């Protein structure tokens, strides 16, 4: 069983503040890491696919970094907005397994 | 471009029965993955198909099976249903296997009574 952990489990952030959270995964046999945003009553939406150590991806106010040697990825949200409220999931692909983390539930307080 | 479609959207079955769920990927996508989401276990990977071949499989019992057709549509089957199989089943399609970006369907909500 692969351990893919996300922290924190939940987070409340004031609108306008920036925030970040972590996905930790096994550092051996890394192939790819996916980040998704999952809003209530909707399907998961792909944010980033990260494959190379040192990767940094950006989409609007959201960005992500990847460190495959130490086995972690950070997701950053700058200037949080109410529409950012969702569960953020990472998915590790390695050792021929696709494993999701348990997610970080983000709530933006207006 | 039409998104990923899953049928049926909701299903109620009795313990011991079997069920087949269907997933039609986005046109041009050749890879389909299946996931199970339960409150206690979160999102878990079931299997991944690419060009009609199963590429990867999660840690589920043999009662869970799947297949992919030549038009990339996929089905998953669960035999001898148990109460614990009650879950949201999501499928996702992509141009190819990971690390291609995945696009998720709306899911099938299965309730086993």
PDB file of C-alpha atoms in Angstrom:
ATOM      1  CA  UNK A   1       0.000   0.000   0.000  1.00  0.00           C
ATOM      2  CA  UNK A   2       1.442   3.343  -1.046  1.00  0.00           C
ATOM      3  CA  UNK A   3       1.178   6.235   1.427  1.00  0.00           C
ATOM      4  CA  UNK A   4       0.105   9.446  -0.200  1.00  0.00           C
ATOM      5  CA  UNK A   5      -0.683  11.992   2.462  1.00  0.00           C
ATOM      6  CA  UNK A   6      -2.078  15.467   2.271  1.00  0.00           C
ATOM      7  CA  UNK A   7      -1.937  18.120   4.933  1.00  0.00           C
ATOM      8  CA  UNK A   8      -3.740  19.788   6.396  1.00  0.00           C
ATOM      9  CA  UNK A   9      -6.989  17.809   6.130  1.00  0.00           C
ATOM     10  CA  UNK A  10      -9.009  21.008   6.211  1.00  0.00           C
ATOM     11  CA  UNK A  11      -8.310  24.678   6.094  1.00  0.00           C
ATOM     12  CA  UNK A  12     -10.323  27.875   6.564  1.00  0.00           C
ATOM     13  CA  UNK A  13      -8.849  30.934   4.893  1.00  0.00           C
ATOM     14  CA  UNK A  14     -10.028  34.528   4.815  1.00  0.00           C
ATOM     15  CA  UNK A  15     -10.926  35.831   1.360  1.00  0.00           C
ATOM     16  CA  UNK A  16      -7.938  37.624  -0.111  1.00  0.00           C
ATOM     17  CA  UNK A  17      -5.352  35.680   1.881  1.00  0.00           C
ATOM     18  CA  UNK A  18      -2.899  33.293   0.255  1.00  0.00           C
ATOM     19  CA  UNK A  19      -2.548  29.699   1.327  1.00  0.00           C
ATOM     20  CA  UNK A  20      -0.705  26.486   0.537  1.00  0.00           C
ATOM     21  CA  UNK A  21      -0.935  22.801   1.309  1.00  0.00           C
ATOM     22  CA  UNK A  22       1.157  19.702   0.873  1.00  0.00           C
ATOM     23  CA  UNK A  23       1.056  16.325  -0.798  1.00  0.00           C
ATOM     24  CA  UNK A  24       3.648  13.770   0.379  1.00  0.00           C
ATOM     25  CA  UNK A  25       4.356  10.623  -1.601  1.00  0.00           C
ATOM     26  CA  UNK A  26       6.977   7.861  -1.856  1.00  0.00           C
ATOM     27  CA  UNK A  27      10.182   9.257  -3.337  1.00  0.00           C
ATOM     28  CA  UNK A  28      11.069   6.037  -5.160  1.00  0.00           C
ATOM     29  CA  UNK A  29       9.697   4.963  -8.543  1.00  0.00           C
ATOM     30  CA  UNK A  30       8.017   8.299  -9.169  1.00  0.00           C
ATOM     31  CA  UNK A  31       6.309   8.676 -12.520  1.00  0.00           C
ATOM     32  CA  UNK A  32       3.823  11.563 -12.237  1.00  0.00           C
ATOM     33  CA  UNK A  33       1.782  13.608  -9.809  1.00  0.00           C
ATOM     34  CA  UNK A  34      -1.659  14.999 -10.607  1.00  0.00           C
ATOM     35  CA  UNK A  35      -3.484  17.769  -8.732  1.00  0.00           C
ATOM     36  CA  UNK A  36      -7.277  18.056  -8.898  1.00  0.00           C
ATOM     37  CA  UNK A  37      -9.893  20.416  -7.551  1.00  0.00           C
ATOM     38  CA  UNK A  38     -13.157  18.775  -6.500  1.00  0.00           C
ATOM     39  CA  UNK A  39     -16.110  21.012  -5.788  1.00  0.00           C
ATOM     40  CA  UNK A  40     -19.183  19.654  -4.044  1.00  0.00           C
ATOM     41  CA  UNK A  41     -21.683  18.038  -6.436  1.00  0.00           C
ATOM     42  CA  UNK A  42     -19.243  18.259  -9.348  1.00  0.00           C
ATOM     43  CA  UNK A  43     -16.592  15.974 -10.839  1.00  0.00           C
ATOM     44  CA  UNK A  44     -12.890  16.350 -10.061  1.00  0.00           C
ATOM     45  CA  UNK A  45     -11.236  18.887 -12.336  1.00  0.00           C
ATOM     46  CA  UNK A  46      -7.607  18.484 -13.371  1.00  0.00           C
ATOM     47  CA  UNK A  47      -5.344  21.335 -12.283  1.00  0.00           C
ATOM     48  CA  UNK A  48      -1.805  20.162 -13.008  1.00  0.00           C
ATOM     49  CA  UNK A  49       0.169  17.162 -14.139  1.00  0.00           C
ATOM     50  CA  UNK A  50       3.728  17.223 -12.827  1.00  0.00           C
ATOM     51  CA  UNK A  51       6.432  14.880 -13.993  1.00  0.00           C
ATOM     52  CA  UNK A  52       9.866  16.404 -13.484  1.00  0.00           C
ATOM     53  CA  UNK A  53      11.720  17.161 -10.282  1.00  0.00           C
ATOM     54  CA  UNK A  54      11.707  20.914  -9.832  1.00  0.00           C
ATOM     55  CA  UNK A  55       8.576  21.327 -11.958  1.00  0.00           C
ATOM     56  CA  UNK A  56       6.621  24.464 -11.268  1.00  0.00           C
ATOM     57  CA  UNK A  57       3.225  24.905 -12.890  1.00  0.00           C
ATOM     58  CA  UNK A  58       0.888  27.880 -12.771  1.00  0.00           C
ATOM     59  CA  UNK A  59      -2.733  28.471 -13.724  1.00  0.00           C
ATOM     60  CA  UNK A  60      -4.009  31.911 -12.820  1.00  0.00           C
ATOM     61  CA  UNK A  61      -3.746  32.339  -9.042  1.00  0.00           C
ATOM     62  CA  UNK A  62      -2.909  28.675  -8.447  1.00  0.00           C
ATOM     63  CA  UNK A  63       0.562  27.221  -8.724  1.00  0.00           C
ATOM     64  CA  UNK A  64       2.304  24.000  -7.746  1.00  0.00           C
ATOM     65  CA  UNK A  65       5.843  22.811  -7.182  1.00  0.00           C
ATOM     66  CA  UNK A  66       7.317  19.330  -7.168  1.00  0.00           C
ATOM     67  CA  UNK A  67      10.233  17.748  -5.325  1.00  0.00           C
ATOM     68  CA  UNK A  68      10.511  14.093  -6.320  1.00  0.00           C
ATOM     69  CA  UNK A  69      13.746  13.486  -4.397  1.00  0.00           C
ATOM     70  CA  UNK A  70      12.138  14.261  -1.050  1.00  0.00           C
ATOM     71  CA  UNK A  71       8.655  13.188  -2.100  1.00  0.00           C
ATOM     72  CA  UNK A  72       6.439  16.238  -1.819  1.00  0.00           C
ATOM     73  CA  UNK A  73       4.461  18.736  -3.837  1.00  0.00           C
ATOM     74  CA  UNK A  74       3.036  22.068  -2.723  1.00  0.00           C
ATOM     75  CA  UNK A  75      -0.087  23.711  -4.068  1.00  0.00           C
ATOM     76  CA  UNK A  76      -0.325  27.488  -3.606  1.00  0.00           C
ATOM     77  CA  UNK A  77      -3.367  29.708  -3.976  1.00  0.00           C
ATOM     78  CA  UNK A  78      -2.743  33.433  -4.096  1.00  0.00           C
ATOM     79  CA  UNK A  79      -5.455  35.893  -3.056  1.00  0.00           C
ATOM     80  CA  UNK A  80      -8.121  33.281  -2.206  1.00  0.00           C
ATOM     81  CA  UNK A  81     -11.599  33.798  -3.603  1.00  0.00           C
ATOM     82  CA  UNK A  82     -14.888  32.152  -2.541  1.00  0.00           C
ATOM     83  CA  UNK A  83     -14.867  30.059  -5.724  1.00  0.00           C
ATOM     84  CA  UNK A  84     -11.639  28.419  -4.530  1.00  0.00           C
ATOM     85  CA  UNK A  85     -13.632  26.568  -1.860  1.00  0.00           C
ATOM     86  CA  UNK A  86     -13.243  22.886  -2.749  1.00  0.00           C
ATOM     87  CA  UNK A  87     -11.345  19.736  -1.877  1.00  0.00           C
ATOM     88  CA  UNK A  88      -7.890  19.607  -3.441  1.00  0.00           C
ATOM     89  CA  UNK A  89      -6.623  16.133  -4.242  1.00  0.00           C
ATOM     90  CA  UNK A  90      -3.248  14.912  -5.328  1.00  0.00           C
ATOM     91  CA  UNK A  91      -2.760  11.628  -7.161  1.00  0.00           C
ATOM     92  CA  UNK A  92       0.572   9.847  -7.261  1.00  0.00           C
ATOM     93  CA  UNK A  93       1.503   7.564 -10.123  1.00  0.00           C
ATOM     94  CA  UNK A  94       4.365   5.250  -9.371  1.00  0.00           C
ATOM     95  CA  UNK A  95       5.091   1.578  -8.945  1.00  0.00           C
ATOM     96  CA  UNK A  96       2.361   0.980 -11.528  1.00  0.00           C
ATOM     97  CA  UNK A  97      -0.253   2.264  -9.071  1.00  0.00           C
ATOM     98  CA  UNK A  98      -2.415   5.359  -9.115  1.00  0.00           C
ATOM     99  CA  UNK A  99      -2.993   6.472  -5.536  1.00  0.00           C
ATOM    100  CA  UNK A 100      -4.995   9.446  -4.327  1.00  0.00           C
ATOM    101  CA  UNK A 101      -4.245  11.407  -1.210  1.00  0.00           C
ATOM    102  CA  UNK A 102      -7.083  11.980   1.244  1.00  0.00           C
ATOM    103  CA  UNK A 103      -7.467  15.587   0.152  1.00  0.00           C
ATOM    104  CA  UNK A 104      -7.354  19.038   1.708  1.00  0.00           C
ATOM    105  CA  UNK A 105     -10.758  20.628   2.174  1.00  0.00           C
ATOM    106  CA  UNK A 106     -10.413  24.377   1.665  1.00  0.00           C
ATOM    107  CA  UNK A 107     -13.116  26.797   2.789  1.00  0.00           C
ATOM    108  CA  UNK A 108     -12.807  30.491   1.951  1.00  0.00           C
ATOM    109  CA  UNK A 109     -14.436  32.808   4.450  1.00  0.00           C
ATOM    110  CA  UNK A 110     -15.917  35.927   2.797  1.00  0.00           C
TER     111      UNK A 110
ATOM    112  CA  UNK B   1     -16.724  18.612 -27.511  1.00  0.00           C
ATOM    113  CA  UNK B   2     -18.918  16.343 -25.380  1.00  0.00           C
ATOM    114  CA  UNK B   3     -17.543  15.406 -21.984  1.00  0.00           C
ATOM    115  CA  UNK B   4     -17.223  12.034 -20.339  1.00  0.00           C
ATOM    116  CA  UNK B   5     -20.597  10.376 -19.893  1.00  0.00           C
ATOM    117  CA  UNK B   6     -21.508   7.656 -17.434  1.00  0.00           C
ATOM    118  CA  UNK B   7     -24.635   5.558 -17.340  1.00  0.00           C
ATOM    119  CA  UNK B   8     -26.648   5.010 -15.340  1.00  0.00           C
ATOM    120  CA  UNK B   9     -26.282   7.953 -12.982  1.00  0.00           C
ATOM    121  CA  UNK B  10     -28.033   6.234 -10.101  1.00  0.00           C
ATOM    122  CA  UNK B  11     -28.589   2.587  -9.360  1.00  0.00           C
ATOM    123  CA  UNK B  12     -30.053   0.576  -6.522  1.00  0.00           C
ATOM    124  CA  UNK B  13     -29.193  -3.112  -6.308  1.00  0.00           C
ATOM    125  CA  UNK B  14     -29.622  -5.906  -3.791  1.00  0.00           C
ATOM    126  CA  UNK B  15     -26.833  -7.854  -2.124  1.00  0.00           C
ATOM    127  CA  UNK B  16     -25.710 -10.781  -4.260  1.00  0.00           C
ATOM    128  CA  UNK B  17     -26.733  -9.190  -7.556  1.00  0.00           C
ATOM    129  CA  UNK B  18     -24.312  -8.036 -10.171  1.00  0.00           C
ATOM    130  CA  UNK B  19     -24.080  -4.670 -11.890  1.00  0.00           C
ATOM    131  CA  UNK B  20     -22.531  -3.210 -15.037  1.00  0.00           C
ATOM    132  CA  UNK B  21     -21.607   0.449 -15.308  1.00  0.00           C
ATOM    133  CA  UNK B  22     -20.749   2.188 -18.546  1.00  0.00           C
ATOM    134  CA  UNK B  23     -18.368   5.021 -19.409  1.00  0.00           C
ATOM    135  CA  UNK B  24     -18.071   6.828 -22.749  1.00  0.00           C
ATOM    136  CA  UNK B  25     -14.858   8.848 -22.993  1.00  0.00           C
ATOM    137  CA  UNK B  26     -14.295  12.147 -24.721  1.00  0.00           C
ATOM    138  CA  UNK B  27     -13.946  11.645 -28.457  1.00  0.00           C
ATOM    139  CA  UNK B  28     -10.330  10.867 -29.324  1.00  0.00           C
ATOM    140  CA  UNK B  29      -9.420   9.718 -25.827  1.00  0.00           C
ATOM    141  CA  UNK B  30      -8.080   6.186 -25.701  1.00  0.00           C
ATOM    142  CA  UNK B  31      -7.518   5.743 -21.988  1.00  0.00           C
ATOM    143  CA  UNK B  32     -10.218   5.176 -19.371  1.00  0.00           C
ATOM    144  CA  UNK B  33      -9.687   4.829 -15.631  1.00  0.00           C
ATOM    145  CA  UNK B  34     -12.206   3.820 -12.973  1.00  0.00           C
ATOM    146  CA  UNK B  35     -12.339   4.987  -9.360  1.00  0.00           C
ATOM    147  CA  UNK B  36     -14.477   4.229  -6.320  1.00  0.00           C
ATOM    148  CA  UNK B  37     -15.311   6.913  -3.813  1.00  0.00           C
ATOM    149  CA  UNK B  38     -16.648   6.049  -0.366  1.00  0.00           C
ATOM    150  CA  UNK B  39     -16.836   8.279   2.711  1.00  0.00           C
ATOM    151  CA  UNK B  40     -14.489   6.058   4.691  1.00  0.00           C
ATOM    152  CA  UNK B  41     -11.872   5.280   2.048  1.00  0.00           C
ATOM    153  CA  UNK B  42     -11.826   8.353  -0.134  1.00  0.00           C
ATOM    154  CA  UNK B  43     -11.052   7.969  -3.833  1.00  0.00           C
ATOM    155  CA  UNK B  44      -9.523   4.645  -4.749  1.00  0.00           C
ATOM    156  CA  UNK B  45      -8.171   3.497  -8.086  1.00  0.00           C
ATOM    157  CA  UNK B  46      -9.866   0.471  -9.621  1.00  0.00           C
ATOM    158  CA  UNK B  47      -8.292   0.000 -13.047  1.00  0.00           C
ATOM    159  CA  UNK B  48      -6.940   1.741 -16.114  1.00  0.00           C
ATOM    160  CA  UNK B  49      -7.494   0.726 -19.716  1.00  0.00           C
ATOM    161  CA  UNK B  50      -5.661   1.898 -22.791  1.00  0.00           C
ATOM    162  CA  UNK B  51      -6.396   0.631 -26.291  1.00  0.00           C
ATOM    163  CA  UNK B  52      -8.530  -2.230 -24.933  1.00  0.00           C
ATOM    164  CA  UNK B  53      -5.775  -3.456 -22.600  1.00  0.00           C
ATOM    165  CA  UNK B  54      -5.797  -3.214 -18.838  1.00  0.00           C
ATOM    166  CA  UNK B  55      -2.620  -1.379 -17.907  1.00  0.00           C
ATOM    167  CA  UNK B  56      -2.925  -1.049 -14.166  1.00  0.00           C
ATOM    168  CA  UNK B  57      -5.163  -2.446 -11.470  1.00  0.00           C
ATOM    169  CA  UNK B  58      -5.866  -1.299  -7.931  1.00  0.00           C
ATOM    170  CA  UNK B  59      -6.266  -3.443  -4.839  1.00  0.00           C
ATOM    171  CA  UNK B  60      -9.810  -4.662  -5.323  1.00  0.00           C
ATOM    172  CA  UNK B  61     -11.155  -8.222  -5.197  1.00  0.00           C
ATOM    173  CA  UNK B  62     -11.777 -10.201  -8.362  1.00  0.00           C
ATOM    174  CA  UNK B  63     -15.506  -9.374  -8.129  1.00  0.00           C
ATOM    175  CA  UNK B  64     -14.554  -6.075  -9.754  1.00  0.00           C
ATOM    176  CA  UNK B  65     -13.746  -6.386 -13.426  1.00  0.00           C
ATOM    177  CA  UNK B  66     -13.710  -4.178 -16.446  1.00  0.00           C
ATOM    178  CA  UNK B  67     -13.136  -4.028 -20.139  1.00  0.00           C
ATOM    179  CA  UNK B  68     -12.645  -1.525 -22.904  1.00  0.00           C
ATOM    180  CA  UNK B  69     -14.065  -1.754 -26.382  1.00  0.00           C
ATOM    181  CA  UNK B  70     -12.507  -0.803 -29.695  1.00  0.00           C
ATOM    182  CA  UNK B  71     -14.356   2.531 -29.639  1.00  0.00           C
ATOM    183  CA  UNK B  72     -12.705   3.250 -26.246  1.00  0.00           C
ATOM    184  CA  UNK B  73     -15.979   2.942 -24.340  1.00  0.00           C
ATOM    185  CA  UNK B  74     -15.500   1.058 -21.114  1.00  0.00           C
ATOM    186  CA  UNK B  75     -17.617  -0.995 -18.773  1.00  0.00           C
ATOM    187  CA  UNK B  76     -16.995  -2.140 -15.275  1.00  0.00           C
ATOM    188  CA  UNK B  77     -18.771  -5.046 -13.654  1.00  0.00           C
ATOM    189  CA  UNK B  78     -19.215  -5.901 -10.017  1.00  0.00           C
ATOM    190  CA  UNK B  79     -20.481  -9.378  -9.252  1.00  0.00           C
ATOM    191  CA  UNK B  80     -21.993 -10.683  -6.013  1.00  0.00           C
ATOM    192  CA  UNK B  81     -22.610  -7.212  -4.657  1.00  0.00           C
ATOM    193  CA  UNK B  82     -21.925  -6.473  -1.010  1.00  0.00           C
ATOM    194  CA  UNK B  83     -23.241  -3.620   1.121  1.00  0.00           C
ATOM    195  CA  UNK B  84     -19.747  -2.141   1.172  1.00  0.00           C
ATOM    196  CA  UNK B  85     -19.826  -1.718  -2.600  1.00  0.00           C
ATOM    197  CA  UNK B  86     -22.214   1.201  -2.149  1.00  0.00           C
ATOM    198  CA  UNK B  87     -20.220   4.116  -3.509  1.00  0.00           C
ATOM    199  CA  UNK B  88     -19.820   6.729  -6.186  1.00  0.00           C
ATOM    200  CA  UNK B  89     -18.043   5.205  -9.180  1.00  0.00           C
ATOM    201  CA  UNK B  90     -16.169   7.697 -11.314  1.00  0.00           C
ATOM    202  CA  UNK B  91     -14.559   7.158 -14.636  1.00  0.00           C
ATOM    203  CA  UNK B  92     -12.003   9.450 -16.238  1.00  0.00           C
ATOM    204  CA  UNK B  93     -10.739   9.587 -19.789  1.00  0.00           C
ATOM    205  CA  UNK B  94      -7.483  10.886 -21.212  1.00  0.00           C
ATOM    206  CA  UNK B  95      -5.634  10.908 -24.492  1.00  0.00           C
ATOM    207  CA  UNK B  96      -3.301   8.278 -23.114  1.00  0.00           C
ATOM    208  CA  UNK B  97      -2.314   6.691 -19.812  1.00  0.00           C
ATOM    209  CA  UNK B  98      -0.862   8.797 -16.996  1.00  0.00           C
ATOM    210  CA  UNK B  99       0.692  11.346 -17.084  1.00  0.00           C
ATOM    211  CA  UNK B 100      -1.900  12.634 -19.525  1.00  0.00           C
ATOM    212  CA  UNK B 101      -4.508  14.921 -17.957  1.00  0.00           C
ATOM    213  CA  UNK B 102      -7.674  13.114 -16.906  1.00  0.00           C
ATOM    214  CA  UNK B 103     -11.226  14.334 -17.436  1.00  0.00           C
ATOM    215  CA  UNK B 104     -13.822  12.939 -15.076  1.00  0.00           C
ATOM    216  CA  UNK B 105     -17.410  11.968 -15.727  1.00  0.00           C
ATOM    217  CA  UNK B 106     -20.304  12.778 -13.365  1.00  0.00           C
ATOM    218  CA  UNK B 107     -20.196   9.368 -11.738  1.00  0.00           C
ATOM    219  CA  UNK B 108     -22.635   6.558 -11.041  1.00  0.00           C
ATOM    220  CA  UNK B 109     -24.054   6.428  -7.528  1.00  0.00           C
ATOM    221  CA  UNK B 110     -24.547   2.759  -6.616  1.00  0.00           C
ATOM    222  CA  UNK B 111     -26.557   1.813  -3.542  1.00  0.00           C
ATOM    223  CA  UNK B 112     -26.575  -1.804  -2.421  1.00  0.00           C
ATOM    224  CA  UNK B 113     -29.363  -2.804  -0.034  1.00  0.00           C
TER     225      UNK B 113
END
